Amino acid sequence: MTDLAVSSRTTSATDATSAALSVRGLWKVFGPNADKLLGTPDLELSRQELQAKSGHVIGVRDVSFDVAPGEVFVVMGLSGSGKSTLVRLLTRLIEPTAGTVVLDGEDLTGMGEDQLREIRRRKVSMVFQHFGLLPHRKVIDNIAFGLEIRGEEKSGRRSRAQEMVDLVGLTGYELNYPDQLSGGMQQRVGLARALAGDPAVLMFDEPFSALDPLIRRDMQKEVIRLHHEVGKTMVFITHDLDEALKLGDRILIMRDGEIVQVGAPDEIIGAPADDYVRDFTAEVPKSHVLTLRWVMRPPGSADEGAGAPALPDTTVVREAARAVLAADGPVRVVDASGAVVGVVDDEDILRVVVVEQRAPAGAR
Amino acid sequence: MTTTLEPARPAPTKEAQPVAERATSRRTGRKLLAVLALWVLAWATLRGRQTLELANADTTGLHDWFNDVRDRVQLLGQDNWFFHGVLGTIASGLDTFVGVLQEHLSSVTPGDWLGWFGVLLLAAWVTYALAGLRSTLLVTVVLLFLGLAGLWTDGIDTLIVTIVAVVICMVVGLPLGIAMSRSRRTSAVVTPVLDAMQTMPSFAYLTPIALFFGIGPACAIVLTLVYALPPLVRITEHGLNSVAENTVEAGRSLGVTKGQLLRQVQLPMAKRTIVVGINQCTMAALSMATIAALVNGPGLGKPVIAALQTLNVGAAAVAGLGIVLIAIMLDRTTTAASERSSPAGQRVAAVGSPGIFGGRTLVLEKLPRWATEEGGRGTDRRFLTPSGRRLVLAVLLLPVLVGAYYSTRYLQLSQFPDLSGVPVLGELTAGPLGGHINDLTNAVVDAISGVTNGFKDLVTAVMLNPLQSLMSDLPWWVMALVLLAVAFLLGGWRPAVVTLVCEAVVLGTGLWYDAMVTLTMTLVATVIVMLVAVVLGVAMGRGRRADTVIRPFLDGFQTIPAFVYLVPALALFAATRFTAIMAAVAYAVPIATKLVADGVRGVSPATVEAARSTGITRWQMISKVQLPMAREALVLATNQGLLYVLSMVVIGGMVGGGSLGYLIVQGFVQGQLFGKGLAAGIAITALGIMLDRIARHAAARFGR
Amino acid sequence: MARATHRTALVAATAALALGLSACGGGNIEQPSASGSAGGGGKECGDLRIAVNPWTGYVSNAHVIGYVAQTKLGCKVTYPDVKEEVGWQGMASGSIDTIVENWGHADLTKKYVDEQKTVQDAGLTGNQGIIGWYVPPWMAEKYPDITDWKNLNKYASMFKTSESGGKGQLLDGDPSYVTNDEALVTNLKLDYKVVTGGSEAALITSFRQAEKNKTPLLAYFYDPQWFFSEMKLVKVNLPEYTDGCDADAKKVACDYPPYALNKLIATKFAESGSPAVDLIKKFQWTNDDQNAVSEMIANQNMSPDDAAKKWVEANPDKVAAWLS
C-alpha cells in the first residue's frame, strides 16, 4: 500500500492519457429541462436556490479528476453529496448532463448503446451497496452471470466462477441461494461477480455500508488483499472517513455535488482545504495518518540530527514516534531520493499525539 | 389504476416538509368548508331547478344514435367480412373448442369420453404432478362436493370456461404487460383502456358482444376477457417495474441487453407477482360466471340464475358455494404449482406487501390460506425426492388411465351417483343442503328484519336523503363546480382536469341526474364500507384469532355471486336504495377490510413496543399509533372500496337502487332502451375514473 | 337445468368424432338412440334450439314443447338461456330457433318480423298476460275498496316508505317492461311516487314480506306467474282499457291492455321443414296449465323436464292435438 501511494501521488492528476480513468467537467442536473440549463447563470446558484427557482436539482457539479492504473481512488461524502450519482455517471448508468469520461483510453460519453454495453461487459464492473444479486440463481450462477450475458461457454464460465468463489472465500457455498447467506457473504458474491469478468476498473458503491462493523472490517481487509492479488484500479465510494483513509491511495471529498478536495490521506488530514474538511477530519487519530512530511520542520543547521538514523518522509507519525523519542536529538527526514528534507524532534511528535488525546476530551 | 412511473427525482429537503404539509392540509380543510357553505347556500336558493332529470322511458339523441348503430351493425352482421368473417370465425372456433372440451370432460351422457370418475382421477393426477399432495386433496374434495351437490356438469363447465379464458388472457396479457413495462408511451395509451374495461359494467356491453359473438361459450369467454384481462396486464407491468432497482442496475452495470434483462432478471424476479396477476385474473374470470349465464354461457351461473327466478335462496347458495370452492381450489393450486416450480429456499424480494400504492393502485389481493393452511416456508418440505416423485407419478398413471377407461363404460362412474338417500353424505346433496340454507336464512330474516328495516329508515332519513337532495336537486352546473372545486382542493389541477372531462362525458350521456343519485349512493356506501372495514380490519390486524375467524367470511363474500344474497337482502331492507347500498357494502367490505388489516399489521413492531412502553391504553394504541401509521393502507382501502362499490351499481339497480344501475339493466333487457343503458354504462365509467383520480391524487398529497 | 343443455350445438365434425370414439368404447352403457323413438314420420327433426327467457312460466312452455319434440319427434333439443332481447337477436343471427312465450314487444316485432323478416309469428300460446297494480291478499281483505283506483288516494299515507318522499309508494319494476306508471300516477292525480324495485325477485320478496308482516304494499305485477300459485295477489282496477286509450304514452289514464301471448320462430327454421315447426305453431294451453307446470318447478323443486313429463303424461289429449 505504502509504495503504491507514493507512486500514485507522483502521477496524480498530471497525465490524463495514461490514466485508467479520466473525468473532465462532469455535470448532472436532474429535472425536466436539464440540458437547457447548462451554460446559463442559473447554474451558479446554490442547490437550494436552483431547486426553488426551477425545480432542477444539481447532482454533480463540474467534477474533474484522474485515476491512475492500479490506484485505489476513494470518493467520500455525506449522504446527498452526489457521490453515488457520480459513480453511476462514470459508467453512464445515469446519463451525464455534460462532461467526458475516458475509461482505459476510450471516451464513454460519446458511445452508442452497443459499444457502451461492451465496455460494461469487459472493462468495468460494479459492486453495489445492496448487492443486487439475483435471488432466483445460485451463488455460482450469480457470479457467472456477467460471463453468461457476454456469451461465454458454460464450462468456461463455471470454472472461472469457481475460481472467483475460491478467491473471495465462498468455497462450499456455490450451490446456495443468495438469501441463505449472511450480508457479508452476499457481498462477497457481489465482489466475485464483479471480478469474474476480469475488468480493468472496479467500482464500489458504498459496498459495506449495509454490513455490521466487524464484517465491514473483514471486508475492507478483503478488498486490500484482493487489491494486492489482482491489482485492479478501484473507484470506491463511501461515507465513512475511516474506510476512506484505510483504503484510499487518494481521496476525493464531495459536498453538494462539488469537489471540495482531492488528495492523499495525509494531505487531507494535514492540509484540509476548508473548514468543512477540517471539521470532518477533526476526530481522526492524526498520528495514524500524518506522515513525517507534515510534522517536520526545516533543518536549523546542515548537521542538525546527523547523529540519528534518517527516516523516510512517508513514515506515519505513530510508527516514527518510538525512533524519534529514543533518539537524543532531532531526527532527519529524507525523501525518496535520500535527500534531507527536514528534521523532527520529540516535541514535533508529541504535539500530534497530545492534541489527539486532548481533543476528544475537550469535544465532550 | 394508472399513472406513469415518475423518474427518480431527488427528494426535496426532508426537514422543511412536514411543517409545510400540515399547513397545506389545514388550509385545504378551510377551503373545503367554504365550498361546502357555498354549496348548501346554492342548494337552498336554487333547489329543484335545472336538475336535468330524465324520465324513465325518455331517451336522448345520443341514446337513439346508439340504438341506430346497433341496428345497422346487426344488419351488416349477416355477411360483413369483419363481423361475420373475422368475429364469426373466432366465435365459432371458440364455441367448437369449448364444445369439444365439454363433450369430453363435463358431459356425463354415457358414451362420451370421460365420466366423472375419469375426470376426477385425471385432475387429481395432474394436480399431484404440478402442485403436490395437499392441492390434490383439495381438488379431490372440491370436485367430489360438486358431484355430490348435483353440480358436476355445471362446475366442470365453469372450470373449462374459466381456464380457457385465463389462458387467452395470458397469451394476450403477458406480452401486453411486458410491452407496457418497457415503453412509457404504450403504458399511457393502454392504461385508460384498461380502466374503462374494468369500470364499465358488463351489462352495458353484454348485448353488443352477444351481437358479435353469438350467444354461448364464445360470448361468455369474450365477456370474461374484457373483465379479467386488466388485472393481469396491470400486475404484470407492475411486477416488472417493481423488480428491485438495485438488481436491475447491477444487471445493467454488467452490460445486459434489454432482452437479457427481461428474460434473466425481470421475469424471474417478477414471477411471484405475475402469478398473483394470474390468480387475480382467474378470480375475476370466475366472478363473471353468473353474468355469462345470461348469454347462455355454460357453468354454475345457470343454476344461480335459475334459482333466482324462483327465489330459491338455498339452491342459489349451493351453486354459489360451488363457485367459491372452485375459486379457492384454483387459487391454492396455481399458487402451489408456482411455488413448486421455483427452486427451494428462494424468496423473491420483488414481491411487496399485498397492497401496493403510490402511483399505481393495484390490489394484489389473494385469497388467504385458510383452506390449505400452510405453515410458512416449511411447506416446501417434500416427502419424496424429485425422481421418487416421478416414479410415483408414473406408477400412478396406470390406475388413473384404467379408471378413466372404466368411467367411459360404467354408468356409476360416468354419471355422478345420486347420494341424496345416503345418511350424512346425503345432507350435502343440493336438495337438503339448499333446504338447510333456506331454513337458516328464513330464521335469520324473521329474527332481525324489524331491526334492519328500522336501521334502513334511519340511515335513509338522516344520511341518504339529505345528501341525495344536496347532490341531485340543484342545478347541474352548481354540482359540477362543487366537484371541480373538491377535486382541485384535494388533488391539484390534474384530477381537476380529469373531473372536468368526466363531467363533460356524464353531461353528454344525458343522465346527469341519475349519475348524481348513483354518486350519492356510492359515497354513502363507501363511508359504511370504511366504517366496517376499520372496525374489522383493526381487529384482524391486532389479533390472529380474529383474523382466522373473520377471513373466511370475507373470502366467501368476495367470491360468491351477489345474486345469491339479493333475496335475503331484499327481505331485510325491502326494495330500496339502502338495499342497493348494502349489496355494494357486502361486496366491498372484504377487500377494504383486508387492506386495512394488512396496514395495521404492517405497523412496525418496534413502534408498537415503544408506544406500549409509554403506558398507552389499547384505544390510544389504535387511534394514535396504529391507524395513523396505517394511513396509506386506509387510503388504498378507500380507493378500492369506492371502485368495488361502483362495480355493484348494476346489482344495486336490481334491488331498488334505481338510477344508473337500473338503466343499465333495463337497457340490457329492453331493445329500445339499449342506447340509454350503454350511455348509463359510460356515465358509470366516467364516475369511476373521476373518483379514482381524485382519491389517488389526494392520497399522493395527503397520504404520506 | 337439463343435462342436455350442456351438449350444446357441436359442430358436426366433432360430434361425429365423439360418436365414433364412444362407439369404439361402447358396450356396457346403454346408448339412447336419437332416431329410435322418432314418430310422426316425415322429415328428421334434427336440432331444436328453444330460447329460455328468465321467468318460470316461460320455462314451463319451453320444456313442455321440448319434451314433446324430443320424445315424440326425436328432436335433439337444447335450451339456450337468454334474455328476451338477446333471444330475438339470436333468431335473427341463426343461433336460436324459437321463442315460445312472447309478451308484446312491438318494437322488436316491427324490427325483426316486419322489416328484417328474419322472425315469424307462430301463433298464440293461449295464455293471457295481465299486467297491472296488485296488493297482497291481506290488504284486499282488510280494505276491500282498495281494489278501486279511486280510493287509492285515501290510503296513500299508508304506503309511505323511506323511498317515496312523503307520498305513497308504488313499487315498480321488473326492468323488462316499460311501464306507463309514472304517466298513470300523474294523469289519475294520485298522491303516489313510482319507486324502482329493479327485478322480479324484488317484487316477489316485497309481496312475501308484506303478506307475512301485514305491511301495506302496492306494486306492479303480472299474470301468469308462478307466484300466483303461492299467493293470490289482488289486482287494483284502473280505468278500463279501451282500444287506443294508451296511444299517447304521456296521456295514458287507463289500465294496461291484456296481452295475448304468442310464439315466434326464426324464418330460417320455419323454412327448414322440421316437424317441430308444426308442433310449435299448434302448441296452445291455458293459464292454469302453465301455472300447474310452473308450480311444480318453482315450489316443488322439480326439474323442468320432470315437470313437463308429468304434465304431458297427465294430458295426452292436449298433446295429441298439437301433433295432429
GROMACS .gro file of N, CA, C and O in nm, chain B residues 87 90-91 94 161 165 168 197 205 209-210 212-213 216-229 288:
model
  112
  451LEU      N    1  -6.497  -1.200  -3.670
  451LEU     CA    2  -6.552  -1.229  -3.538
  451LEU      C    3  -6.630  -1.360  -3.538
  451LEU      O    4  -6.622  -1.439  -3.444
  454ILE      N    5  -6.386  -1.644  -3.516
  454ILE     CA    6  -6.335  -1.656  -3.379
  454ILE      C    7  -6.442  -1.720  -3.291
  454ILE      O    8  -6.416  -1.813  -3.213
  455ALA      N    9  -6.564  -1.670  -3.305
  455ALA     CA   10  -6.672  -1.719  -3.220
  455ALA      C   11  -6.697  -1.867  -3.242
  455ALA      O   12  -6.703  -1.945  -3.146
  458LEU      N   13  -6.412  -2.075  -3.101
  458LEU     CA   14  -6.417  -2.087  -2.954
  458LEU      C   15  -6.530  -2.180  -2.912
  458LEU      O   16  -6.513  -2.266  -2.826
  525VAL      N   17  -6.457  -2.301  -1.896
  525VAL     CA   18  -6.466  -2.163  -1.946
  525VAL      C   19  -6.361  -2.076  -1.879
  525VAL      O   20  -6.291  -1.997  -1.944
  529ALA      N   21  -6.052  -1.900  -2.072
  529ALA     CA   22  -6.044  -1.753  -2.069
  529ALA      C   23  -5.911  -1.709  -2.010
  529ALA      O   24  -5.847  -1.617  -2.062
  532ILE      N   25  -5.629  -1.754  -2.257
  532ILE     CA   26  -5.630  -1.647  -2.358
  532ILE      C   27  -5.579  -1.517  -2.298
  532ILE      O   28  -5.500  -1.445  -2.359
  561MET      N   29  -6.226  -0.077  -1.934
  561MET     CA   30  -6.269  -0.216  -1.937
  561MET      C   31  -6.312  -0.263  -1.798
  561MET      O   32  -6.405  -0.341  -1.782
  569TYR      N   33  -7.231  -0.382  -2.198
  569TYR     CA   34  -7.180  -0.429  -2.327
  569TYR      C   35  -7.216  -0.574  -2.355
  569TYR      O   36  -7.167  -0.635  -2.449
  573ILE      N   37  -7.176  -0.751  -2.738
  573ILE     CA   38  -7.087  -0.866  -2.753
  573ILE      C   39  -7.165  -0.988  -2.800
  573ILE      O   40  -7.120  -1.064  -2.886
  574ALA      N   41  -7.285  -1.004  -2.745
  574ALA     CA   42  -7.369  -1.115  -2.790
  574ALA      C   43  -7.400  -1.099  -2.939
  574ALA      O   44  -7.412  -1.196  -3.012
  576PHE      N   45  -7.203  -0.970  -3.166
  576PHE     CA   46  -7.087  -1.006  -3.248
  576PHE      C   47  -7.051  -1.153  -3.237
  576PHE      O   48  -7.009  -1.215  -3.333
  577PHE      N   49  -7.062  -1.207  -3.118
  577PHE     CA   50  -7.010  -1.341  -3.095
  577PHE      C   51  -7.118  -1.446  -3.079
  577PHE      O   52  -7.089  -1.561  -3.049
  580GLY      N   53  -7.356  -1.803  -2.621
  580GLY     CA   54  -7.291  -1.930  -2.593
  580GLY      C   55  -7.151  -1.911  -2.537
  580GLY      O   56  -7.116  -1.800  -2.496
  581PRO      N   57  -7.072  -2.017  -2.539
  581PRO     CA   58  -6.941  -2.013  -2.475
  581PRO      C   59  -6.852  -1.900  -2.527
  581PRO      O   60  -6.788  -1.832  -2.448
  582ALA      N   61  -6.850  -1.879  -2.658
  582ALA     CA   62  -6.761  -1.776  -2.713
  582ALA      C   63  -6.793  -1.641  -2.652
  582ALA      O   64  -6.705  -1.568  -2.607
  583CYS      N   65  -6.921  -1.610  -2.648
  583CYS     CA   66  -6.963  -1.482  -2.592
  583CYS      C   67  -6.924  -1.474  -2.445
  583CYS      O   68  -6.873  -1.372  -2.398
  584ALA      N   69  -6.946  -1.583  -2.372
  584ALA     CA   70  -6.911  -1.585  -2.230
  584ALA      C   71  -6.762  -1.562  -2.211
  584ALA      O   72  -6.721  -1.486  -2.123
  585ILE      N   73  -6.683  -1.622  -2.298
  585ILE     CA   74  -6.538  -1.608  -2.284
  585ILE      C   75  -6.494  -1.466  -2.315
  585ILE      O   76  -6.413  -1.407  -2.244
  586VAL      N   77  -6.551  -1.408  -2.420
  586VAL     CA   78  -6.513  -1.271  -2.455
  586VAL      C   79  -6.552  -1.175  -2.342
  586VAL      O   80  -6.474  -1.088  -2.302
  587LEU      N   81  -6.672  -1.192  -2.288
  587LEU     CA   82  -6.715  -1.112  -2.174
  587LEU      C   83  -6.615  -1.123  -2.060
  587LEU      O   84  -6.576  -1.023  -1.999
  588THR      N   85  -6.576  -1.247  -2.033
  588THR     CA   86  -6.483  -1.271  -1.924
  588THR      C   87  -6.349  -1.204  -1.951
  588THR      O   88  -6.288  -1.145  -1.862
  589LEU      N   89  -6.306  -1.211  -2.077
  589LEU     CA   90  -6.178  -1.148  -2.115
  589LEU      C   91  -6.179  -1.000  -2.082
  589LEU      O   92  -6.084  -0.947  -2.026
  590VAL      N   93  -6.287  -0.933  -2.122
  590VAL     CA   94  -6.293  -0.788  -2.101
  590VAL      C   95  -6.269  -0.755  -1.955
  590VAL      O   96  -6.197  -0.662  -1.921
  591TYR      N   97  -6.325  -0.837  -1.867
  591TYR     CA   98  -6.317  -0.804  -1.725
  591TYR      C   99  -6.190  -0.857  -1.659
  591TYR      O  100  -6.137  -0.796  -1.567
  592ALA      N  101  -6.142  -0.971  -1.707
  592ALA     CA  102  -6.033  -1.038  -1.636
  592ALA      C  103  -5.896  -1.001  -1.689
  592ALA      O  104  -5.796  -1.024  -1.622
  593LEU      N  105  -5.891  -0.943  -1.808
  593LEU     CA  106  -5.761  -0.909  -1.866
  593LEU      C  107  -5.690  -0.796  -1.791
  593LEU      O  108  -5.571  -0.807  -1.763
  652MET      N  109  -6.732  -1.355  -1.330
  652MET     CA  110  -6.821  -1.331  -1.443
  652MET      C  111  -6.912  -1.450  -1.471
  652MET      O  112  -6.994  -1.447  -1.563
   0.00000   0.00000   0.00000
